[in-house]
Structures are given as structure tokens and as C-alpha cells.
Tab-separated table of C-alpha atoms in Angstrom:
chain	number	residue	atom	x	y	z
A	1	MET	CA	37.390	-17.254	234.053
A	2	ASN	CA	39.658	-15.137	231.867
A	3	TRP	CA	40.346	-11.419	232.109
A	4	GLU	CA	39.707	-10.461	228.482
A	5	GLN	CA	36.175	-11.818	228.772
A	6	LEU	CA	35.608	-10.348	232.242
A	7	LEU	CA	36.666	-6.866	231.107
A	8	SER	CA	33.716	-6.648	228.713
A	9	LEU	CA	32.705	-3.280	227.286
A	10	LYS	CA	29.411	-4.711	226.018
A	11	ARG	CA	26.177	-2.970	227.066
A	12	GLN	CA	22.572	-4.135	227.221
A	13	GLY	CA	21.119	-4.202	223.695
A	14	ASP	CA	24.477	-4.353	221.864
A	15	THR	CA	24.520	-6.671	218.861
A	16	GLY	CA	28.264	-6.441	218.167
A	17	LYS	CA	31.438	-6.526	220.264
A	18	ARG	CA	33.115	-3.427	221.657
A	19	LEU	CA	36.874	-3.895	221.491
A	20	ARG	CA	39.103	-2.150	224.018
A	21	ILE	CA	41.785	-1.506	221.423
A	22	GLU	CA	39.275	0.522	219.349
A	23	GLN	CA	38.149	2.733	222.259
A	24	ASP	CA	38.507	6.506	222.209
A	25	GLU	CA	40.988	7.199	225.005
A	26	THR	CA	39.351	10.566	225.699
A	27	ARG	CA	35.953	8.965	226.326
A	28	LEU	CA	36.602	5.435	227.527
A	29	GLY	CA	33.566	3.187	227.965
A	30	PHE	CA	34.329	2.322	231.594
A	31	GLU	CA	34.607	6.034	232.417
A	32	VAL	CA	31.271	6.635	230.657
A	33	ASP	CA	29.778	4.204	233.217
A	34	TYR	CA	30.901	6.476	236.054
A	35	ASP	CA	29.435	9.535	234.330
A	36	ARG	CA	26.082	7.849	233.711
A	37	ILE	CA	25.789	6.873	237.368
A	38	ILE	CA	26.727	10.376	238.579
A	39	PHE	CA	24.038	11.994	236.401
A	40	SER	CA	21.269	9.506	237.323
A	41	SER	CA	18.404	10.634	239.555
A	42	ALA	CA	18.819	7.474	241.650
A	43	PHE	CA	22.363	8.494	242.532
A	44	ARG	CA	21.333	12.068	243.370
A	45	SER	CA	18.771	10.741	245.847
A	46	LEU	CA	21.629	9.322	247.942
A	47	GLN	CA	22.401	12.863	249.159
A	48	ASP	CA	19.402	12.561	251.505
A	49	LYS	CA	19.711	8.925	252.521
A	50	THR	CA	21.098	7.615	255.762
A	51	GLN	CA	24.582	6.180	256.104
A	52	VAL	CA	24.661	5.926	259.906
A	53	ILE	CA	22.481	8.604	261.506
A	54	PRO	CA	18.967	8.824	259.969
A	55	LEU	CA	17.595	12.349	259.363
A	56	SER	CA	20.745	13.855	260.888
A	57	LYS	CA	21.139	17.627	260.694
A	58	THR	CA	24.835	17.489	261.578
A	59	ASP	CA	27.110	18.841	258.832
A	60	PHE	CA	29.918	16.311	258.926
A	61	VAL	CA	27.898	13.090	259.237
A	62	HIS	CA	28.070	11.012	256.073
A	63	THR	CA	25.113	10.393	253.797
A	64	ARG	CA	24.876	7.525	251.335
A	65	LEU	CA	26.105	9.931	248.661
A	66	THR	CA	29.283	11.032	250.435
A	67	HIS	CA	29.894	7.417	251.482
A	68	SER	CA	29.478	6.220	247.872
A	69	LEU	CA	31.870	8.875	246.557
A	70	GLU	CA	34.466	7.859	249.127
A	71	VAL	CA	34.023	4.157	248.345
A	72	SER	CA	34.517	4.947	244.652
A	73	VAL	CA	37.805	6.756	245.412
A	74	VAL	CA	39.075	3.803	247.449
A	75	GLY	CA	37.774	1.411	244.772
A	76	ARG	CA	39.637	3.305	242.049
A	77	SER	CA	42.900	2.978	243.995
A	78	LEU	CA	42.315	-0.728	244.588
A	79	GLY	CA	41.488	-1.291	240.918
A	80	ARG	CA	44.535	0.567	239.619
A	81	LEU	CA	46.934	-1.171	241.980
A	82	VAL	CA	45.499	-4.588	241.111
A	83	GLY	CA	45.359	-3.686	237.401
A	84	LYS	CA	49.085	-2.852	237.413
A	85	LYS	CA	49.873	-6.294	238.861
A	86	ILE	CA	47.479	-8.110	236.503
A	87	LEU	CA	49.000	-6.482	233.403
A	88	GLU	CA	52.473	-7.422	234.619
A	89	LYS	CA	51.303	-11.023	235.030
A	90	TYR	CA	49.310	-11.170	231.774
A	91	PRO	CA	51.065	-8.707	229.405
A	92	TYR	CA	48.970	-9.845	226.419
A	93	LEU	CA	45.981	-8.002	227.932
A	94	GLN	CA	47.764	-4.745	227.195
A	95	GLU	CA	49.803	-5.751	224.139
A	96	VAL	CA	47.028	-7.563	222.234
A	97	HIS	CA	43.767	-6.164	223.650
A	98	GLY	CA	44.852	-2.673	224.685
A	99	TYR	CA	43.754	-2.793	228.348
A	100	GLN	CA	45.404	-0.294	230.678
A	101	MET	CA	45.945	-0.168	234.425
A	102	ASN	CA	43.404	2.632	234.739
A	103	ASP	CA	40.687	0.472	233.130
A	104	PHE	CA	40.600	-1.678	236.259
A	105	GLY	CA	40.392	1.454	238.388
A	106	ALA	CA	37.560	2.896	236.278
A	107	ILE	CA	35.506	-0.316	236.462
A	108	VAL	CA	35.874	-0.690	240.233
A	109	ALA	CA	35.267	3.041	240.797
A	110	ALA	CA	32.010	2.967	238.798
A	111	ALA	CA	30.719	-0.193	240.481
A	112	SER	CA	31.694	1.225	243.886
A	113	LEU	CA	29.924	4.495	243.112
A	114	ALA	CA	26.728	2.533	242.432
A	115	HIS	CA	27.055	-0.007	245.234
A	116	ASP	CA	24.354	1.589	247.456
A	117	ILE	CA	22.129	2.943	244.687
A	118	GLY	CA	19.314	0.496	245.482
A	119	ASN	CA	19.257	1.021	249.250
A	120	PRO	CA	15.939	2.216	250.737
A	121	PRO	CA	15.627	5.242	253.035
A	122	PHE	CA	16.643	4.970	256.700
A	123	GLY	CA	19.646	2.699	256.267
A	124	HIS	CA	19.587	-1.066	256.572
A	125	SER	CA	16.498	-0.861	258.765
A	126	GLY	CA	14.715	0.287	255.578
A	127	GLU	CA	15.352	-3.104	253.990
A	128	LYS	CA	14.068	-4.816	257.145
A	129	ALA	CA	10.965	-2.615	257.225
A	130	ILE	CA	10.041	-3.573	253.646
A	131	GLY	CA	10.695	-7.264	254.329
A	132	GLU	CA	8.660	-7.305	257.520
A	133	TYR	CA	5.706	-5.591	255.825
A	134	PHE	CA	5.358	-8.849	253.893
A	135	SER	CA	6.572	-11.402	256.443
A	136	ILE	CA	4.553	-10.218	259.463
A	137	GLY	CA	2.638	-7.138	258.291
A	138	ASN	CA	-0.338	-6.420	256.032
A	139	GLY	CA	1.539	-7.763	253.005
A	140	LEU	CA	1.414	-11.315	254.392
A	141	LYS	CA	-1.957	-11.800	252.636
A	142	TYR	CA	-0.192	-11.964	249.254
A	143	LYS	CA	2.007	-14.957	250.113
A	144	GLU	CA	-0.175	-17.688	248.630
A	145	GLN	CA	-0.422	-15.895	245.288
A	146	LEU	CA	3.340	-15.831	244.688
A	147	SER	CA	6.026	-18.391	243.912
A	148	ALA	CA	8.536	-19.243	246.648
A	149	LYS	CA	11.287	-17.171	245.011
A	150	GLU	CA	9.007	-14.202	244.351
A	151	TRP	CA	7.942	-14.247	247.982
A	152	GLN	CA	11.547	-14.515	249.187
A	153	ASP	CA	12.452	-11.452	247.089
A	154	LEU	CA	9.919	-9.468	249.125
A	155	VAL	CA	10.411	-10.810	252.656
A	156	ASP	CA	14.194	-10.517	252.281
A	157	PHE	CA	14.101	-7.263	250.304
A	158	GLU	CA	17.690	-6.671	249.294
A	159	GLY	CA	19.326	-3.365	248.367
A	160	ASN	CA	21.884	-5.097	246.148
A	161	ALA	CA	19.187	-6.737	244.030
A	162	ASN	CA	17.243	-3.488	243.947
A	163	GLY	CA	20.392	-1.718	242.782
A	164	PHE	CA	20.816	-4.130	239.880
A	165	SER	CA	17.218	-3.373	238.917
A	166	VAL	CA	17.741	0.398	239.217
A	167	LEU	CA	20.726	0.221	236.881
A	168	ASN	CA	19.132	-2.001	234.243
A	169	SER	CA	15.324	-1.848	234.271
A	170	SER	CA	13.595	-0.541	231.165
A	171	ARG	CA	10.608	1.768	230.974
A	172	PRO	CA	8.973	3.325	227.905
A	173	GLY	CA	11.621	5.210	225.954
A	174	VAL	CA	14.403	4.201	228.369
A	175	GLU	CA	15.506	0.736	227.307
A	176	GLY	CA	18.011	-1.023	229.541
A	177	GLY	CA	18.163	1.612	232.258
A	178	ILE	CA	21.433	3.547	232.189
A	179	ARG	CA	23.177	0.784	230.186
A	180	LEU	CA	26.439	0.173	231.977
A	181	SER	CA	29.197	-2.042	230.605
A	182	TYR	CA	28.985	-5.709	231.547
A	183	ALA	CA	32.366	-5.423	233.312
A	184	THR	CA	31.011	-2.733	235.647
A	185	LEU	CA	27.817	-4.724	236.249
A	186	GLY	CA	29.908	-7.793	237.030
A	187	ALA	CA	31.966	-5.862	239.560
A	188	PHE	CA	28.716	-4.504	241.046
A	189	MET	CA	27.267	-8.011	241.532
A	190	LYS	CA	28.573	-8.898	245.005
A	191	TYR	CA	26.024	-11.687	245.478
A	192	PRO	CA	25.449	-13.292	242.050
A	193	LYS	CA	22.513	-15.502	243.002
A	194	GLU	CA	18.738	-15.419	243.382
A	195	SER	CA	16.955	-15.210	246.737
A	196	LEU	CA	16.521	-18.975	247.096
A	197	PRO	CA	18.178	-21.114	248.244
A	198	LYS	CA	18.986	-18.771	251.124
A	199	LYS	CA	22.640	-18.929	252.255
A	200	PRO	CA	23.177	-22.433	250.835
A	201	THR	CA	26.916	-22.335	251.657
A	202	GLN	CA	29.417	-20.285	253.656
A	203	ASN	CA	30.756	-18.817	250.389
A	204	ILE	CA	30.737	-15.002	250.688
A	205	ALA	CA	28.970	-14.881	247.298
A	206	ASP	CA	26.008	-16.754	248.856
A	207	LYS	CA	25.624	-14.422	251.864
A	208	LYS	CA	22.760	-12.444	250.255
A	209	TYR	CA	21.187	-12.310	246.799
A	210	GLY	CA	21.801	-10.043	243.844
A	211	PHE	CA	18.750	-9.915	241.577
A	212	PHE	CA	14.965	-10.108	241.652
A	213	GLN	CA	13.041	-12.658	239.601
A	214	THR	CA	12.085	-9.887	237.155
A	215	ASP	CA	15.785	-9.381	236.321
A	216	LYS	CA	16.839	-13.030	236.172
A	217	ALA	CA	17.161	-13.328	232.395
A	218	PHE	CA	19.378	-10.272	232.002
A	219	PHE	CA	21.447	-11.191	235.057
A	220	GLN	CA	22.186	-14.573	233.499
A	221	GLU	CA	23.007	-12.939	230.165
A	222	VAL	CA	25.601	-10.686	231.807
A	223	ALA	CA	27.170	-13.487	233.867
A	224	LEU	CA	27.329	-15.994	231.014
A	225	ASP	CA	28.639	-13.454	228.511
A	226	MET	CA	31.593	-12.753	230.805
A	227	GLY	CA	32.257	-16.423	231.512
A	228	MET	CA	31.440	-16.276	235.204
A	229	ILE	CA	31.345	-19.738	236.785
A	230	ALA	CA	27.890	-21.195	237.521
A	231	ASN	CA	27.733	-22.814	240.983
A	232	LYS	CA	24.067	-23.851	241.299
A	233	THR	CA	22.231	-26.813	239.769
A	234	GLY	CA	18.738	-27.485	238.461
A	235	LYS	CA	16.424	-24.473	238.350
A	236	ASP	CA	18.480	-22.436	240.843
A	237	ILE	CA	20.657	-19.652	239.441
A	238	GLY	CA	23.954	-18.620	240.978
A	239	PHE	CA	27.552	-17.863	240.011
A	240	GLU	CA	30.964	-17.381	241.518
A	241	ARG	CA	31.890	-13.723	241.756
A	242	HIS	CA	33.396	-11.543	239.079
A	243	PRO	CA	36.926	-10.999	240.468
A	244	LEU	CA	36.574	-7.209	240.616
A	245	ALA	CA	33.508	-7.579	242.874
A	246	TYR	CA	35.975	-8.524	245.643
A	247	LEU	CA	37.574	-5.091	245.271
A	248	VAL	CA	34.222	-3.267	245.357
A	249	GLU	CA	33.361	-5.126	248.548
A	250	ALA	CA	36.771	-4.334	250.057
A	251	ALA	CA	36.379	-0.627	249.238
A	252	ASP	CA	33.007	-0.595	251.016
A	253	ASP	CA	34.332	-2.588	253.990
A	254	ILE	CA	37.297	-0.239	254.395
A	255	CYS	CA	35.177	2.906	254.191
A	256	TYR	CA	32.348	1.948	256.494
A	257	THR	CA	34.730	0.461	259.064
A	258	ILE	CA	36.988	3.502	259.274
A	259	ILE	CA	34.742	6.408	258.259
A	260	ASP	CA	31.676	5.408	260.300
A	261	PHE	CA	34.085	5.145	263.240
A	262	GLU	CA	35.351	8.655	262.448
A	263	ASP	CA	31.747	9.944	262.361
A	264	GLY	CA	31.106	8.374	265.745
A	265	ILE	CA	34.165	10.088	267.216
A	266	ASN	CA	33.216	13.486	265.780
A	267	LEU	CA	29.682	13.076	267.132
A	268	GLY	CA	31.030	12.280	270.590
A	269	LEU	CA	29.611	8.745	270.528
A	270	VAL	CA	33.118	7.245	270.627
A	271	SER	CA	35.906	8.788	272.711
A	272	GLU	CA	39.120	9.949	271.063
A	273	ASP	CA	41.011	7.584	273.370
A	274	PHE	CA	39.315	4.665	271.593
A	275	ALA	CA	40.346	6.121	268.238
A	276	LEU	CA	43.972	6.278	269.292
A	277	GLU	CA	43.875	2.781	270.761
A	278	TYR	CA	42.342	1.143	267.669
A	279	LEU	CA	43.553	3.253	264.739
A	280	ILE	CA	47.154	3.398	265.908
A	281	LYS	CA	47.399	-0.366	265.336
A	282	LEU	CA	46.587	0.183	261.660
A	283	VAL	CA	48.991	3.062	261.100
A	284	LYS	CA	51.986	2.297	263.321
A	285	ASP	CA	54.191	1.601	260.270
A	286	SER	CA	53.295	4.812	258.427
A	287	ILE	CA	52.537	7.485	261.035
A	288	ASP	CA	54.723	10.586	261.198
A	289	THR	CA	54.625	11.214	264.938
A	290	SER	CA	56.154	14.687	264.666
A	291	LYS	CA	53.421	15.746	262.231
A	292	TYR	CA	50.740	14.141	264.387
A	293	LYS	CA	51.872	16.144	267.428
A	294	THR	CA	51.379	19.418	265.537
A	295	LEU	CA	47.657	18.734	264.985
A	296	GLU	CA	45.727	20.715	267.573
A	297	THR	CA	42.094	19.662	267.049
A	298	LYS	CA	40.477	16.295	267.557
A	299	GLU	CA	38.969	16.469	264.071
A	300	ASP	CA	42.370	17.008	262.436
A	301	ARG	CA	44.031	14.249	264.453
A	302	ILE	CA	41.320	11.738	263.612
A	303	SER	CA	41.323	12.807	259.950
A	304	TYR	CA	45.070	12.162	259.734
A	305	LEU	CA	44.790	8.721	261.344
A	306	ARG	CA	41.817	7.857	259.122
A	307	ALA	CA	43.734	8.671	255.932
A	308	LEU	CA	46.707	6.543	257.003
A	309	ALA	CA	44.430	3.673	258.103
A	310	ILE	CA	42.650	3.604	254.749
A	311	GLY	CA	46.024	3.542	252.981
A	312	SER	CA	47.166	0.565	255.071
A	313	LEU	CA	43.962	-1.348	254.368
A	314	ILE	CA	44.110	-0.613	250.613
A	315	ASN	CA	47.636	-1.968	250.317
A	316	ASP	CA	46.761	-5.041	252.343
A	317	ALA	CA	43.618	-5.791	250.270
A	318	VAL	CA	45.653	-5.577	247.051
A	319	LYS	CA	48.213	-7.996	248.517
A	320	VAL	CA	45.495	-10.495	249.472
A	321	PHE	CA	43.871	-10.244	246.024
A	322	ILE	CA	47.103	-10.782	244.078
A	323	GLU	CA	48.201	-13.668	246.315
A	324	ASN	CA	44.845	-15.389	245.687
A	325	GLU	CA	44.209	-14.267	242.086
A	326	GLU	CA	44.411	-17.763	240.604
A	327	ALA	CA	41.939	-19.171	243.160
A	328	ILE	CA	39.629	-16.196	242.536
A	329	MET	CA	39.744	-16.799	238.766
A	330	GLN	CA	38.844	-20.455	239.361
A	331	GLY	CA	35.918	-19.546	241.618
A	332	LYS	CA	37.687	-21.071	244.620
A	333	PHE	CA	38.028	-18.101	246.974
A	334	PRO	CA	34.878	-18.076	249.170
A	335	PHE	CA	35.992	-15.188	251.389
A	336	ALA	CA	35.925	-11.413	251.489
A	337	LEU	CA	39.397	-9.937	251.046
A	338	THR	CA	39.147	-8.363	254.505
A	339	ASP	CA	38.526	-11.843	255.972
A	340	LYS	CA	42.129	-12.651	255.067
A	341	SER	CA	43.562	-9.265	256.009
A	342	LYS	CA	46.426	-9.081	258.480
A	343	TYR	CA	44.367	-6.288	260.059
A	344	LYS	CA	41.195	-8.363	260.464
A	345	ALA	CA	41.355	-8.369	264.277
A	346	GLN	CA	41.757	-4.585	264.364
A	347	MET	CA	38.866	-4.070	261.913
A	348	ASP	CA	36.670	-6.404	263.978
A	349	ASP	CA	37.497	-4.418	267.123
A	350	ILE	CA	36.553	-1.136	265.432
A	351	ILE	CA	33.274	-2.565	264.115
A	352	LYS	CA	32.437	-3.942	267.570
A	353	ILE	CA	32.856	-0.489	269.123
A	354	SER	CA	30.870	1.109	266.278
A	355	VAL	CA	27.967	-1.325	266.748
A	356	LYS	CA	27.806	-0.674	270.473
A	357	ASN	CA	28.349	3.108	270.503
A	358	ILE	CA	27.025	4.258	267.104
A	359	TYR	CA	24.682	1.820	265.355
A	360	GLN	CA	22.871	0.996	268.607
A	361	SER	CA	22.936	4.525	270.015
A	362	ARG	CA	19.623	5.999	271.174
A	363	GLU	CA	19.608	8.601	268.364
A	364	VAL	CA	19.970	5.923	265.683
A	365	VAL	CA	17.459	3.533	267.260
A	366	GLU	CA	14.800	6.226	267.723
A	367	LYS	CA	15.047	7.367	264.113
A	368	GLU	CA	15.059	3.810	262.773
A	369	ILE	CA	11.775	3.236	264.648
A	370	VAL	CA	10.327	6.281	262.888
A	371	GLY	CA	11.653	4.908	259.592
A	372	TYR	CA	9.866	1.588	260.113
A	373	GLN	CA	6.540	3.342	260.637
A	374	ILE	CA	7.029	5.586	257.614
A	375	ILE	CA	8.043	2.831	255.196
A	376	GLN	CA	5.355	0.370	256.219
A	377	THR	CA	2.624	3.022	256.046
A	378	LEU	CA	3.709	4.112	252.558
A	379	LEU	CA	3.888	0.532	251.331
A	380	ASP	CA	0.409	-0.217	252.625
A	381	LYS	CA	-1.264	2.849	251.124
A	382	PHE	CA	0.402	2.687	247.720
A	383	ILE	CA	0.157	-1.104	247.295
A	384	THR	CA	-3.546	-1.034	248.188
A	385	ALA	CA	-4.262	1.812	245.770
A	386	PHE	CA	-2.122	0.314	242.978
A	387	ASN	CA	-3.780	-3.113	243.276
A	388	ASN	CA	-7.277	-1.634	243.541
A	389	LYS	CA	-6.686	0.285	240.327
A	390	TYR	CA	-5.585	-2.891	238.528
A	391	GLU	CA	-8.694	-4.721	239.810
A	392	GLY	CA	-11.018	-1.859	238.814
A	393	LYS	CA	-11.937	-1.063	242.426
A	394	THR	CA	-10.329	2.356	242.801
A	395	SER	CA	-11.884	4.419	245.567
A	396	ASN	CA	-11.677	8.210	245.630
A	397	TYR	CA	-9.030	7.900	248.338
A	398	ASP	CA	-7.019	5.438	246.198
A	399	GLY	CA	-7.161	7.927	243.348
A	400	LEU	CA	-5.767	10.671	245.575
A	401	ILE	CA	-2.965	8.386	246.784
A	402	LEU	CA	-2.050	7.468	243.200
A	403	LYS	CA	-1.841	11.148	242.256
A	404	MET	CA	1.125	11.330	244.653
A	405	LEU	CA	2.890	8.632	242.631
A	406	PRO	CA	5.448	10.259	240.254
A	407	GLU	CA	4.607	10.033	236.559
A	408	LYS	CA	7.376	7.576	235.713
A	409	HIS	CA	5.862	5.087	238.177
A	410	HIS	CA	2.450	5.077	236.461
A	411	LEU	CA	3.062	1.814	234.629
A	412	GLU	CA	0.741	-1.082	233.880
A	413	LYS	CA	1.765	-4.227	235.756
A	414	GLU	CA	-0.328	-7.307	234.957
A	415	ASN	CA	1.427	-9.570	237.427
A	416	LEU	CA	0.837	-9.279	241.222
A	417	TYR	CA	4.503	-9.894	242.032
A	418	GLU	CA	5.530	-7.140	239.611
A	419	ARG	CA	2.997	-4.733	241.116
A	420	LEU	CA	4.223	-5.388	244.648
A	421	LEU	CA	7.869	-5.084	243.597
A	422	HIS	CA	7.085	-1.916	241.640
A	423	ILE	CA	5.760	-0.153	244.754
A	424	CYS	CA	8.643	-1.488	246.852
A	425	HIS	CA	10.968	-0.027	244.247
A	426	PHE	CA	9.174	3.336	244.358
A	427	VAL	CA	9.362	3.513	248.163
A	428	SER	CA	12.995	2.361	248.151
A	429	MET	CA	13.955	5.213	245.818
A	430	LEU	CA	12.545	7.898	248.130
A	431	THR	CA	14.991	9.964	250.136
A	432	ASP	CA	14.652	10.005	253.924
A	433	GLY	CA	13.182	13.511	253.739
A	434	ASN	CA	10.755	12.746	250.909
A	435	ALA	CA	9.537	9.592	252.631
A	436	LEU	CA	8.857	11.672	255.750
A	437	LEU	CA	6.932	14.275	253.689
A	438	PHE	CA	4.788	11.593	252.021
A	439	TYR	CA	4.097	10.072	255.435
A	440	LYS	CA	3.084	13.401	256.992
A	441	THR	CA	0.725	14.077	254.090
A	442	ILE	CA	-0.917	10.651	254.307
A	443	THR	CA	-1.252	10.646	258.097
A	444	ALA	CA	-2.187	14.330	258.497
A	445	GLY	CA	-4.185	14.889	261.653
A	446	LYS	CA	-3.131	11.584	263.249
A	447	SER	CA	-1.151	11.581	266.445
């Protein structure tokens, strides 16, 4: 892979090249990507989607929106720091093509901002609820009518693949979705493969999948245009990662490790003693002990340690990336950057405590159970009504259900797989609160 090809400003539908050296510095294409994501309705919906605590009414607990904004800030720092090193190593990128350090930051920030845009309501249990509707629920009856890969898309419903679809899917009058640059899409694509074969290797890029069958052609177009390295044979599609996808992943890993831990402490699910024990190992080289001693509240003390910890992890991730840049460019780095971090043991310890005290806490578990019921009920009602309409068997009840479907989702889908995926997409784009409202309307009067 080569950087000038990977840093592509091309957008879906372009017929000519967009050259970096010809860009308007006051309105740079990679920064336009960030703006388009910010103003999208899909991004706004993240303000009422779970990060850790579903349907939480607590002020300081993170939503998907605040988490995504924080990941984008960390991603921007990672991108700029790496970009500075890359331009020093390959000066022609700046001298000949006009690329700047901040371009790397803008690409990683935009991809990081969008990294959760396809996640369903109620956190990761939302993905599981959609998958299990098809694998063991009422959706199992559709299995024989779908190809193996179409079926796998549904039973392993994946927020990353859904996100790629959110960003790029066309509808009447809106061709190519929000039309991001290929560089930003490449950085967004953490798992550049289709749903089958499932986890064919231990390569981090094969851990999950990154696109639905409906988006395969465009996914390939983006990957091939940027010179990403194909790593599958025959009819299976898969690529080695775009190098900047490692930085997007690192930004997410850093934020959810440290900030979810901070949420748990502020909620009282993790004791402050644990915070001191685990965070101090990350910040021992940078902490100002005299300043720390002046902080009187738990929230301020934890906030200070969190900021220092994130700084330590950013610098370490940049070091790992630069040390392995040549292997990454050759598609020979099958790890997450945090896997090779000198702080890996400390991060693993923090995640272990978070899983036990936060992710598996009674409050989270109870609300995830509610989320399962909500999502599977909505899927069943809307899929049944949508299919009955296609087959000309619409009942009065089906008609009432379909009136609840927003106008932009009233599309003709000739193919069963596309109809099923269309309703999954609709449900996945609901906020936690909206999903609950739909559910209460549909199940009114039931205990």
C-alpha cells in the first residue's frame, strides 16, 4: 500500500480525481467529512443511545454521542502525531502532493466520529437481540430462502457493517448517502471483510465483518481504489486494513477502557481505591502529585487521572504504529495497536474490573433484558407487516403498523434479504427512547 493512494479525497460518484494540492485550505475535503457526519440524523440519534448504562437518567453517564465525540478527539490527536512522523519519513507527500499533518488528524477524527453510527439501541446487546431474532427466534423461518452469506449478515448482525451502510446507502434523491471521502471510509473500515468465512484467521481484521451483501460492490470499489491488499481467495471478499483504521480502533479502545471505568467510579460501581490502584500505573511518569493533592472531590481526582492516562495511551499507540508502519503498509500487522502496548496488562486489568462491576451490574443486565424484548418485538411486527405488504396480504393491523414506519423507510424492496435487512436497519437506527415508545404503543394493554 502507498500513502498517496490511501489518502484519497475521492467520493462516491466522482468521475475525476480530487488532488490534495488543489484543495481549498479553508474547506478541506477531509474536514467536510466531519461536518457531514455531525449534521446527519444518524449521528444525532446517538445522543439517546446506550454506551454503558441503557436508559440511564444520570447526567454524567456517557451516551454513544458523547463517547463518539471523545473518540474523535483522541483520534484527531493520534492522526496528527502519526501524520507528523509519516511526513518526516516520506517528505514527498507534502512537497509533491500537498498533504499536511492535520490531514491525518482530520481523517481519523471523522472516521472515529462515525465509528458507532450503525450501532442499534441498547448497546451491544442490541446487536445480539437482532441476531438472535433470526438464529433462534421467529426470523428463523426465513433461513432457507437466503444465501449463506445473507443469512450470516442477519444472525451476526454487526454494527460496523450497518455503519458502512448508513454512511453510503442511496435512497431516492440522496445518492451515495452522505458521500464521505474514500480515505475516511477506509479508516472507518475496521473489519474489511464479509460475514463469511467467520473469523478465518487470528488477524484482528478478521475478528468481525464490515459490510452487508447489499454493500459489497461499493466496499470493493473503495478498497481497490485505495490499493488495499486483498487477503481472501475465490468468491470470498476481504482485505488487509487501511493503516489509519488501526488509529480509529486505538482511539475507541483508549476511550472505552478509561472513560467507561470513570463512569463506573462516578456511579459508585467501582471504588475510588480501584481507580488509584489501576490508573496510577498508567500515569506514574506524568502525574503532578502536588496538584493531585489539591483536588478535593472524587470526580476531580478521577478526571485528572483519566486525562493523564489517555495522554499516556495516545503516545504509546503512536509509538507502536510508527515502529510497525512498514509491516502495516505491507498488510503484515495482524494486531490491534493496544495488543502491543506497554500498558496492555494495565488496560486488561481495568477492562476486567469494568466487566465485573459495570457491564455485568444488575442495572445494566436488567435494562439489557428489556432491550431484548423491545427489539425482538419491533422486528417481528415490522418485518411481518413489511413482507405482507410485498406479498399483497396486508391486514388492517399491518397497515397500522406500517403507518408508524417513517416516510424515508417506505421503499420498495423486491428481494427478501433486502426487506429483512431494511427493517433491521430501521430498528437499529432508533434511539433507546424511541424504541421504547414504539414498543409501548405496539404492546399497549399487555402486562
